[in-house]
Coordinates of C-alpha atoms in Angstrom, one line a residue:
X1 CA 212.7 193.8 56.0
X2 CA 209.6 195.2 54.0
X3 CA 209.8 193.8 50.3
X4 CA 207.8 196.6 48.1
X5 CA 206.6 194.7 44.8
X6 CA 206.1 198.1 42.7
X7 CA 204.9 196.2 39.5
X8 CA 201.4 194.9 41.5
X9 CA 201.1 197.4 44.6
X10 CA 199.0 199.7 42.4
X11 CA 196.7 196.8 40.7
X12 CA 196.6 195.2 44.5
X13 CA 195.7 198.9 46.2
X14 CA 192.9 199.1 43.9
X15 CA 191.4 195.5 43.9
X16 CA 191.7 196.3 47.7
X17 CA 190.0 199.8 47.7
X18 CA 187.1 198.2 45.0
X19 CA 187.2 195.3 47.3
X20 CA 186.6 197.5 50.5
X21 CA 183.7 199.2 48.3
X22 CA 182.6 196.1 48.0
X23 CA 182.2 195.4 51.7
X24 CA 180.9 199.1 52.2
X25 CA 178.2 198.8 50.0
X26 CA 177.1 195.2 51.5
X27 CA 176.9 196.3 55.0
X28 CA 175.2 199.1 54.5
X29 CA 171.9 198.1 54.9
X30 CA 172.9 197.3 58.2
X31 CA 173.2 201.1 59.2
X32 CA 169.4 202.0 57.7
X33 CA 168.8 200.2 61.2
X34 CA 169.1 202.3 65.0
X35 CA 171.8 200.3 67.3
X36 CA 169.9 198.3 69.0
X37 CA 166.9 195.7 68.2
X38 CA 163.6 196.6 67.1
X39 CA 160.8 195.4 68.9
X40 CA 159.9 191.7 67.5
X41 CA 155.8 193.4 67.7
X42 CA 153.6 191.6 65.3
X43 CA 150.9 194.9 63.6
X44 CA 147.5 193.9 62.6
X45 CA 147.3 192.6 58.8
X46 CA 145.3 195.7 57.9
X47 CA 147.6 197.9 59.3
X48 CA 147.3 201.3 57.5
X49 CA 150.7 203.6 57.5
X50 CA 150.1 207.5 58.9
X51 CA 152.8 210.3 59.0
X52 CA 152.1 212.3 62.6
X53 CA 152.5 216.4 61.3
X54 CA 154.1 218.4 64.2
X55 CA 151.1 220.3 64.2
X56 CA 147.7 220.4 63.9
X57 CA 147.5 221.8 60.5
X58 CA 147.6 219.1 57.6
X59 CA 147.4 216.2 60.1
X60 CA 146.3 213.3 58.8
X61 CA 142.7 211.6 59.7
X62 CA 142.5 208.5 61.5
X63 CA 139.1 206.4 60.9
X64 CA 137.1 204.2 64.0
X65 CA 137.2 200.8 63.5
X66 CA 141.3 201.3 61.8
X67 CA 144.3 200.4 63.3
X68 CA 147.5 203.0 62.3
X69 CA 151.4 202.4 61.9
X70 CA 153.2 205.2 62.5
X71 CA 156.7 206.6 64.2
X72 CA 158.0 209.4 66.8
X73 CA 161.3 210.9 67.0
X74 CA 163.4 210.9 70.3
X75 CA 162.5 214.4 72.0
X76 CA 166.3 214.9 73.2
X77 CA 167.0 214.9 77.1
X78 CA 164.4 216.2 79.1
X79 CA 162.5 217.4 76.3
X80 CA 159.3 216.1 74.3
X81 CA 158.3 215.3 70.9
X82 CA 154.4 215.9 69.6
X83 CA 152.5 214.4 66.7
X84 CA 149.1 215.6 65.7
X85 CA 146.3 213.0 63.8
X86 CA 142.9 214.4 63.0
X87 CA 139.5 212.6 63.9
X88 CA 136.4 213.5 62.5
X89 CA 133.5 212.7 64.5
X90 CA 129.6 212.7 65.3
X91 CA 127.9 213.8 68.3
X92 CA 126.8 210.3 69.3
X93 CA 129.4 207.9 69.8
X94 CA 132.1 207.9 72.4
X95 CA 135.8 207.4 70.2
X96 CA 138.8 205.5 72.0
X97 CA 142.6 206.4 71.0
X98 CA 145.0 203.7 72.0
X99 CA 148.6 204.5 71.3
X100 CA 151.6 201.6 71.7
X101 CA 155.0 202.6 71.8
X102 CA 157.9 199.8 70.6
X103 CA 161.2 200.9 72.0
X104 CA 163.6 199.0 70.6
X105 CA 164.9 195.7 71.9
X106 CA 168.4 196.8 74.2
X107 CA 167.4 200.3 74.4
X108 CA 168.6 202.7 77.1
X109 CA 165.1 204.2 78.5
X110 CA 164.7 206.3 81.6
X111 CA 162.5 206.5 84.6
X112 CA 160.2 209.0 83.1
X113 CA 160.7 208.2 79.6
X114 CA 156.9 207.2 77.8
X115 CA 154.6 208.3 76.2
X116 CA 150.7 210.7 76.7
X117 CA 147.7 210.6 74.1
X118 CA 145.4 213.1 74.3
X119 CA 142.3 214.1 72.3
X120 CA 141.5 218.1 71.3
X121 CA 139.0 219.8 70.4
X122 CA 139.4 222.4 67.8
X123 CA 139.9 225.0 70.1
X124 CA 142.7 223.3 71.9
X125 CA 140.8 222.0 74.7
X126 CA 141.9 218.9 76.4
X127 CA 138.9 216.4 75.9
X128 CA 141.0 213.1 77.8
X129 CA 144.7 212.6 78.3
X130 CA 146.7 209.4 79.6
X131 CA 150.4 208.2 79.7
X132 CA 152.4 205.8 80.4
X133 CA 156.2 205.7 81.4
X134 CA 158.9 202.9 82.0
X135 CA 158.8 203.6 85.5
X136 CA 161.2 201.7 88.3
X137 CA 161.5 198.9 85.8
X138 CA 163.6 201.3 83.0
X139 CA 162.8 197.7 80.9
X140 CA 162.5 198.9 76.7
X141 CA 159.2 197.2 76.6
X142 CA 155.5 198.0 74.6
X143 CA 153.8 201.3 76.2
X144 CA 150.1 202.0 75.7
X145 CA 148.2 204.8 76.4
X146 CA 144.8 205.9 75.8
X147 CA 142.2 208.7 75.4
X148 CA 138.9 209.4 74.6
X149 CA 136.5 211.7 73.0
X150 CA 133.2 210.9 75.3
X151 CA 130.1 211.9 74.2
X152 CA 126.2 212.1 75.6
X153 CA 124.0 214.5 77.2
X154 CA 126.1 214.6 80.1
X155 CA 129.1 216.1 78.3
X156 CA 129.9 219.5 78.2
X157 CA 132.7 220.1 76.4
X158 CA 133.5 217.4 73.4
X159 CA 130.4 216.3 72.8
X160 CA 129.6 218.0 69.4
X161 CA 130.1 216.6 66.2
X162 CA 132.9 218.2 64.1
X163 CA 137.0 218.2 64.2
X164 CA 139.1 216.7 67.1
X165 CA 143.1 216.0 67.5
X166 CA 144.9 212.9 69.0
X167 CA 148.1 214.3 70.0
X168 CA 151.2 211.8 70.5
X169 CA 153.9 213.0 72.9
X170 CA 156.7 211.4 73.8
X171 CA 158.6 212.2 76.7
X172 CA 162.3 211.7 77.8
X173 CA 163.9 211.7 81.1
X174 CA 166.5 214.3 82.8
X175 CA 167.1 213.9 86.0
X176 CA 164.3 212.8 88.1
X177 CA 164.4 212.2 91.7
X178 CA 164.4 208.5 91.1
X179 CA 167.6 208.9 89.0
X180 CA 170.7 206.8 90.4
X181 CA 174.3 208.4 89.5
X182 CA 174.9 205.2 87.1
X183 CA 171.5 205.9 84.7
X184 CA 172.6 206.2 81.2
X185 CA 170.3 208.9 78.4
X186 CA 167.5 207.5 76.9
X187 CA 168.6 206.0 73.4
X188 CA 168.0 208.6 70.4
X189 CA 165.9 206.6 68.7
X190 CA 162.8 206.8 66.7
X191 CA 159.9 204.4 68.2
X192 CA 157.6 203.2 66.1
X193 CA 153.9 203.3 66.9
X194 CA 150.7 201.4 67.0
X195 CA 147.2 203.6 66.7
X196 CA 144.2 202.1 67.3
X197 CA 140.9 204.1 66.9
X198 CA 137.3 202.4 68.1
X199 CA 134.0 204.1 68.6
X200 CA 131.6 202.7 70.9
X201 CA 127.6 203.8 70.2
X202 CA 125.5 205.5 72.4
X203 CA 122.7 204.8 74.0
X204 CA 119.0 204.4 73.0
X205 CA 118.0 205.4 76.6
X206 CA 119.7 207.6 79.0
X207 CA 120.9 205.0 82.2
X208 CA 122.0 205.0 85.2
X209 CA 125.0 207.3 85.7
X210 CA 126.7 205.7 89.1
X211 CA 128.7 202.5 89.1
X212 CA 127.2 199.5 90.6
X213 CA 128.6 198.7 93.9
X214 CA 131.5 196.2 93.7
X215 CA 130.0 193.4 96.1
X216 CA 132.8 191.0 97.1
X217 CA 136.1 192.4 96.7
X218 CA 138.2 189.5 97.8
X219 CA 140.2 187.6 95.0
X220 CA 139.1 184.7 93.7
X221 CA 140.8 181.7 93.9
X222 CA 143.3 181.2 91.0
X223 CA 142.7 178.1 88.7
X224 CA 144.2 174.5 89.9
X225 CA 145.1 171.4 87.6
X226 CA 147.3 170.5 85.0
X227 CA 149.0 173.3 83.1
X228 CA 148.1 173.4 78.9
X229 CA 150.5 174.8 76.5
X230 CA 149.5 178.1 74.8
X231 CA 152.2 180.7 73.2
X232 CA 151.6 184.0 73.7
X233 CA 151.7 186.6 70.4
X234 CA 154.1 189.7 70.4
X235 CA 151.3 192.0 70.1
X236 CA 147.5 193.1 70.8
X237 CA 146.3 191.8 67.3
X238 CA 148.2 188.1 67.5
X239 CA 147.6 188.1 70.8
X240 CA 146.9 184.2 72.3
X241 CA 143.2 183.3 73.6
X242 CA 142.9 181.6 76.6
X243 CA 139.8 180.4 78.5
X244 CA 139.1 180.0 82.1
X245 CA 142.4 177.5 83.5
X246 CA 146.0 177.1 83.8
X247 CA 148.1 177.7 81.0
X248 CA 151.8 177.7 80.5
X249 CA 154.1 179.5 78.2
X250 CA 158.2 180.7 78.0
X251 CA 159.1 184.2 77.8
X252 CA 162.6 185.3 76.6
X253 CA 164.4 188.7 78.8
X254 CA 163.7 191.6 76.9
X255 CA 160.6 190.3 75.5
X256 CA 156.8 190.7 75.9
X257 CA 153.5 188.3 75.5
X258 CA 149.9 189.0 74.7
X259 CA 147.4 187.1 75.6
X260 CA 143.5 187.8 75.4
X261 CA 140.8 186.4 77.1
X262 CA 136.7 186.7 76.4
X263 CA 135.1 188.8 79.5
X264 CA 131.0 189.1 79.1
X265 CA 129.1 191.5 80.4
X266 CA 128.6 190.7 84.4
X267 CA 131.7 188.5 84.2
X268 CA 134.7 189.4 86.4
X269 CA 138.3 188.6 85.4
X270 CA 141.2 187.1 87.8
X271 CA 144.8 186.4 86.8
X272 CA 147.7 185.1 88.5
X273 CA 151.2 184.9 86.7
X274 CA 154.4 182.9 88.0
X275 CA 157.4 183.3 86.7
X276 CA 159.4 180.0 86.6
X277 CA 162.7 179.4 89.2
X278 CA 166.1 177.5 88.6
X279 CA 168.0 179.6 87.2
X280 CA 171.4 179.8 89.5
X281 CA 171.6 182.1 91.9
X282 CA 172.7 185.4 90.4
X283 CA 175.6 186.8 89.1
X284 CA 177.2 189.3 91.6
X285 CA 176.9 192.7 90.2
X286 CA 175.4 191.7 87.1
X287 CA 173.2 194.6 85.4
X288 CA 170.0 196.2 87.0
X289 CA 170.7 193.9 90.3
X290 CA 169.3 194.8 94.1
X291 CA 170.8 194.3 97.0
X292 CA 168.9 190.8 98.2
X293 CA 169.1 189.5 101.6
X294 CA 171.7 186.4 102.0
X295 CA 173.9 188.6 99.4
X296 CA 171.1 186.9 97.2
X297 CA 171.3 189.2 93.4
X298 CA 167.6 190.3 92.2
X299 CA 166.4 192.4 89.6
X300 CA 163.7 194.9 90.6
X301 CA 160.1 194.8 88.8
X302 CA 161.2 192.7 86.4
X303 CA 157.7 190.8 85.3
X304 CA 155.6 193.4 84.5
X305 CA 152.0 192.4 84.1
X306 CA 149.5 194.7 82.4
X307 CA 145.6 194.6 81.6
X308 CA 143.4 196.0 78.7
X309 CA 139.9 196.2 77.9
X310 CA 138.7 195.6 75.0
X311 CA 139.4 199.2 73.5
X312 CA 143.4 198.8 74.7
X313 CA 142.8 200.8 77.5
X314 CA 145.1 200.5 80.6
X315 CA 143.2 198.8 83.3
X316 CA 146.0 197.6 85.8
X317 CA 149.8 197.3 86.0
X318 CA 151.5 195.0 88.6
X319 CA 155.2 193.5 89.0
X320 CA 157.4 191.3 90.6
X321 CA 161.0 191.1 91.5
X322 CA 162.6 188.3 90.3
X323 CA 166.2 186.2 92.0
X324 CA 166.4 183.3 90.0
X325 CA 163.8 181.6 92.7
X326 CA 159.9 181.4 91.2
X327 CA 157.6 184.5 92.0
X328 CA 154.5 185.4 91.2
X329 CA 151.9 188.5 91.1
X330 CA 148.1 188.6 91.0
X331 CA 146.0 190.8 89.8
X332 CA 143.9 193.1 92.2
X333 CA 140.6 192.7 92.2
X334 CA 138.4 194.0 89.0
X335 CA 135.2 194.3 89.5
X336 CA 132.3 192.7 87.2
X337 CA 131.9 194.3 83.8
X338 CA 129.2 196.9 83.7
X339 CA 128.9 199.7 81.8
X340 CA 128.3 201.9 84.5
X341 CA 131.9 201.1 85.8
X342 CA 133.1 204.2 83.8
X343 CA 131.3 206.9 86.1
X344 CA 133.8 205.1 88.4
X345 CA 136.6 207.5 90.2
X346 CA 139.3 204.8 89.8
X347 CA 141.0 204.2 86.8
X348 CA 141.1 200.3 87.5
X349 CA 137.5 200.5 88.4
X350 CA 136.6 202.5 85.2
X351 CA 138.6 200.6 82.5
X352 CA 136.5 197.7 83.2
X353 CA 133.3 199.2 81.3
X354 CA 132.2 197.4 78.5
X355 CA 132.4 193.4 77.3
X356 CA 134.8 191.8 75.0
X357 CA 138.2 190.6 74.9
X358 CA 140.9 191.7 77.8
X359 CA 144.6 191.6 77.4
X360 CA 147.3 190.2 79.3
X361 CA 150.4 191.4 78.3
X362 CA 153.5 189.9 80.0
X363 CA 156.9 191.0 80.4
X364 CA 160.6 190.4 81.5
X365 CA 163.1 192.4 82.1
X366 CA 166.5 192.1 79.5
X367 CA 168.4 191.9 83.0
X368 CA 166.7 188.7 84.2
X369 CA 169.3 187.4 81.3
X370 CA 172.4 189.2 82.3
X371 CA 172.0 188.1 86.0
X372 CA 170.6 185.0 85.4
X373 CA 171.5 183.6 82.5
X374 CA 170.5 183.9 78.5
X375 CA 167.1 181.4 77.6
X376 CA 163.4 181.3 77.6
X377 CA 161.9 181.8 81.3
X378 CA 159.1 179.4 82.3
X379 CA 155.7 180.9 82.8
X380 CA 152.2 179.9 84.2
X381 CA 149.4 181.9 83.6
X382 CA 146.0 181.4 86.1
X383 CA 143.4 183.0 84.7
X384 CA 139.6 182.9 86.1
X385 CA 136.4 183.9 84.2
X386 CA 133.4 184.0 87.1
X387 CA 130.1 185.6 87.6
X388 CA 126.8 185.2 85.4
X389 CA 126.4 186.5 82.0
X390 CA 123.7 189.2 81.3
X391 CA 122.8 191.2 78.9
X392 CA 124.5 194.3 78.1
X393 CA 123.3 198.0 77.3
X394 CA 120.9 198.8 74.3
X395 CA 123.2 200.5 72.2
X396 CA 122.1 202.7 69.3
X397 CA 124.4 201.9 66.8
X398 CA 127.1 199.3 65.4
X399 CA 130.9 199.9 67.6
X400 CA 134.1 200.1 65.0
X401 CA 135.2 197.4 65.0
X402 CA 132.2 195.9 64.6
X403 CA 133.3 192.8 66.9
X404 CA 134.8 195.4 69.5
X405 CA 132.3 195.4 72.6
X406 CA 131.0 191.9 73.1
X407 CA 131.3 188.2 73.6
X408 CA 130.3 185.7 71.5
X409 CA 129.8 181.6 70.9
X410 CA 132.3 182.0 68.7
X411 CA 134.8 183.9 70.8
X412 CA 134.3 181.3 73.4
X413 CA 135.5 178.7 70.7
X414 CA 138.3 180.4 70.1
X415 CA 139.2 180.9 73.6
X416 CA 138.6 177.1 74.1
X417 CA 140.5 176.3 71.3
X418 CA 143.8 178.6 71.3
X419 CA 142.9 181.0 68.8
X420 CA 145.1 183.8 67.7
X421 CA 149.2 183.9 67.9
X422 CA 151.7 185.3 65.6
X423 CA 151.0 182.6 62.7
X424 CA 147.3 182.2 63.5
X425 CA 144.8 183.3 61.0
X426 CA 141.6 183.9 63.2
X427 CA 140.4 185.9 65.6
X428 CA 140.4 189.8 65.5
X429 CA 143.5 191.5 63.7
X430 CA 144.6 187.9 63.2
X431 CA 147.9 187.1 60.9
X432 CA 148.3 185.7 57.6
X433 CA 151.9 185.0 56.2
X434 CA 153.6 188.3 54.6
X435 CA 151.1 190.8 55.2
X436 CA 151.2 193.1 58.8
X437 CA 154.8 193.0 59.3
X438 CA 156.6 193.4 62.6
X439 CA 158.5 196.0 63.8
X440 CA 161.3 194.6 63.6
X441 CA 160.8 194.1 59.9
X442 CA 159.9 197.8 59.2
X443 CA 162.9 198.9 61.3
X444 CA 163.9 202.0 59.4
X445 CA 160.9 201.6 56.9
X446 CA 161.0 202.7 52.7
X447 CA 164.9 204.2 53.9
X448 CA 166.1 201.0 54.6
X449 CA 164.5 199.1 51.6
X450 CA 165.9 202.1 50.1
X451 CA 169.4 201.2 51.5
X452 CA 169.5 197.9 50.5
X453 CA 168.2 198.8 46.9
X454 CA 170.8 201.0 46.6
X455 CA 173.8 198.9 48.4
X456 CA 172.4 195.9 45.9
X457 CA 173.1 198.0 42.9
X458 CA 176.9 199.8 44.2
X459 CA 177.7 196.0 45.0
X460 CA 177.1 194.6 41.9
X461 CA 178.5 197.4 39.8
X462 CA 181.7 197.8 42.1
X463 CA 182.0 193.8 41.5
X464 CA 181.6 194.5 37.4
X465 CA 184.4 197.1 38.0
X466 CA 186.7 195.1 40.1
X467 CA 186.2 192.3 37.7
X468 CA 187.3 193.9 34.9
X469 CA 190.1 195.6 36.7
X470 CA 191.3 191.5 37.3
X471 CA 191.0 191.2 33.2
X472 CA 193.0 194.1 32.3
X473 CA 195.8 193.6 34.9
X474 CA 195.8 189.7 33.8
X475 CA 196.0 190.8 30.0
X476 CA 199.0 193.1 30.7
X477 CA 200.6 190.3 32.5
X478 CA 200.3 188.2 29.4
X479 CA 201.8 190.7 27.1
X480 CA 204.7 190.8 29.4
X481 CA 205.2 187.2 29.2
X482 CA 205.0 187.4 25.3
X483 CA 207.3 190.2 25.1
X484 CA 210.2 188.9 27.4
X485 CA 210.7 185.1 25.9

């Protein structure tokens, strides 16, 4: 039998209403955030905020030498999203636009979800273009893609001084041929964004205009000998040094690790990566899996390995499949750095065209945890510096930054020593405590702090209210007593 209690169902429906207000207004900074995880992606410390304008009119400038924070909407299925920054620019110095994309942690991404940066001219022409895209993989990890403004008597279009556009598009996928029946849309969620604008002089003398002829093409031999602790960073500017050896370092599913290492001008970088073993032998079915021989689980391409030059320019991709047993991928063969490499026809051949510090950026696949099992993965990093140092070009001016396109004593130090990581403070775009801020942390930027604000002030005023709700009810109570005896 239900046993209604008239005199304190009406005091009891409101403390429970104010109460539920109560809980409302707590958890609602909780929904300033998209579903799933932003990317933990350390941005540099001087990391300046920019709004992208769907067009080109009242687009905001982006400076050489300047590092941008920014965001892009999801384009709906199939469709695409553009933002529009503004360069202004001389006639002599070739500009670089690097763009990184941060997918949050547990998104849903597509086959030919990504990203393209190009750079414009004011009459719309198309100075430089590249993308980037998920790919086979369909992992929710960084994307970076670059263009540039080139400049020089050899140019034709692009080369005068005056107004130019980086435009940010982001693609989503539809159905691609690649589709499988059980791919689920792209997540609707905004990304944020990394910009990163450097300028590179020109030259005081006109060179040569052909790249040098590779010589040996084999691989060299990755590093032997004991393996040295060094944690990666979660971005480009806390990325880890490392020198010439064998390092080792744990990677969690779902996450990704920069790394950095000091290549001089006639020096040729090799890297091998393994990904660590024991981890069971799969769980039948589990997410992302491929059929593996023996019945044996796997998940496709699911240690991606990508290289940078020093102006975050894609130089190589490579990836491995992973079932629980150790793998590893190397990287193809780069050749020595020359400046002349960018008259190259290849893009992995061209990328390699001026001195400085590379990137490594490593990472696993979110279903290397559902089939194998939640934890850190194990991995060893071989990385070989050879060739003899020379001198670079005679430039004609200062790059932005002004450390951007060379290697020096210093950097060597720091690449002997470890420099860099996510609570380092040296090294380029290196971190000092509260200043930068991750992605994570600036999930849902000024709205969310806006959120909270506002959720801090409902709470306490709905606890003031059901507070003295409590008072009045426990006053009339009293009387009652008084008036009865």
């Amino acid at each position: 039998m239900t046993r209604h209690r008239a005199g304190r169902r009406t005091v009891a429906g409101a403390g429970a209403a104010l109460l539920g207000a109560v809980w409302c207004a707590t958890a609602l900074p909780g929904t300033a955030h998209a579903a799933e995880t932003p990317q933990p992606y350390a941005f540099a410390d001087d990391v300046r905020t920019v709004v992208g304008t769907p067009s080109s009119t009242g687009s905001r400038a982006l400076t050489p030498g300047s590092t941008y924070r920014s965001s892009i909407k999801h384009p709906g299925a199939g469709g695409t999203t553009q933002l529009y920054y503004r360069l202004e620019l001389g006639a002599k110095d070739n500009v670089y636009v690097s763009a990184t994309a941060l997918p949050g942690l547990g998104s849903d991404v597509g086959f030919a979800d990504g990203i393209q940066v190009s750079v414009e001219d004011a009459n719309g022409f198309d100075c430089d273009s590249g993308s980037a895209r998920f790919g086979a993989s369909r992992s929710p990890r960084p994307l970076t893609a670059s263009a540039l403004r080139a400049a020089g008597p050899d140019e034709s279009r692009c080369a005068a001084a005056g107004t130019y556009y980086v435009v940010v598009e982001r693609t989503a996928s539809s159905r691609s041929s690649m589709s499988s029946a059980t791919d689920q849309p792209s997540t609707p969620e905004s990304w944020d964004l990394e910009l990163h604008v450097t300028s590179e002089p020109g030259l005081t003398r006109r060179g040569a205009t052909t790249p040098p002829p590779t010589g040996d093409s084999g691989t060299p031999s990755p590093p032997a000998g004991p393996v040295r602790p060094r944690a990666g960073g979660s971005s480009f500017s806390t990325a880890k040094a490392l020198d010439q050896g064998v390092w080792g370092d744990r990677v969690e599913p779902g996450h990704t690790r920069y790394y950095r290492v000091p290549v001089d001008w006639g020096q040729r970088l090799s890297a091998t990566i393994e990904v660590g073993g024991g981890r069971g032998g799969g769980l039948p079915g589990g997410a992302g899996a491929g059929g593996g021989s023996g019945g044996r689980e796997y998940v496709t391409s699911a240690l991606v390995v990508s290289v940078f030059n020093p102006a975050r320019g894609p130089v190589e991709d490579m990836d491995t499949a992973y079932d629980g047993r150790q793998k590893s991928t190397a990287l193809p063969p780069l050749p020595p750095v020359a400046y002349e490499n960018r008259y190259a026809p290849i893009d992995r051949l061209a990328g390699v065209r001026f001195a400085g510090w590379y990137y490594l950026a490593v990472s696993l696949d979110p279903d290397v945890g559902a089939q194998f099992g939640e934890g850190a993965v194990g991995l060893t990093l071989r990385v070989g510096v050879s060739g003899q140092r020379r001198a670079g070009p005679a430039y004609a001016g200062a790059a932005r930054p002004a450390d951007a396109f060379g290697v020096t004593g210093r950097d060597g130090a720091t690449a002997r020593g470890g420099g860099g990581g996510d609570d380092a403070s040296d090294g380029p775009g290196a971190r000092e405590p509260g200043r930068g801020g991750t992605a994570a942390e600036g999930a849902g930027g000024d709205g969310a702090m806006k959120v909270l604000a506002a959720a801090g002030i409902g709470t306490g005023t709905v606890l003031v209210a059901v507070l003295g709700v409590w008072t009045l009810v426990g006053r009339r109570r009293a009387v009652g007593r008084r008036a009865s005896v």
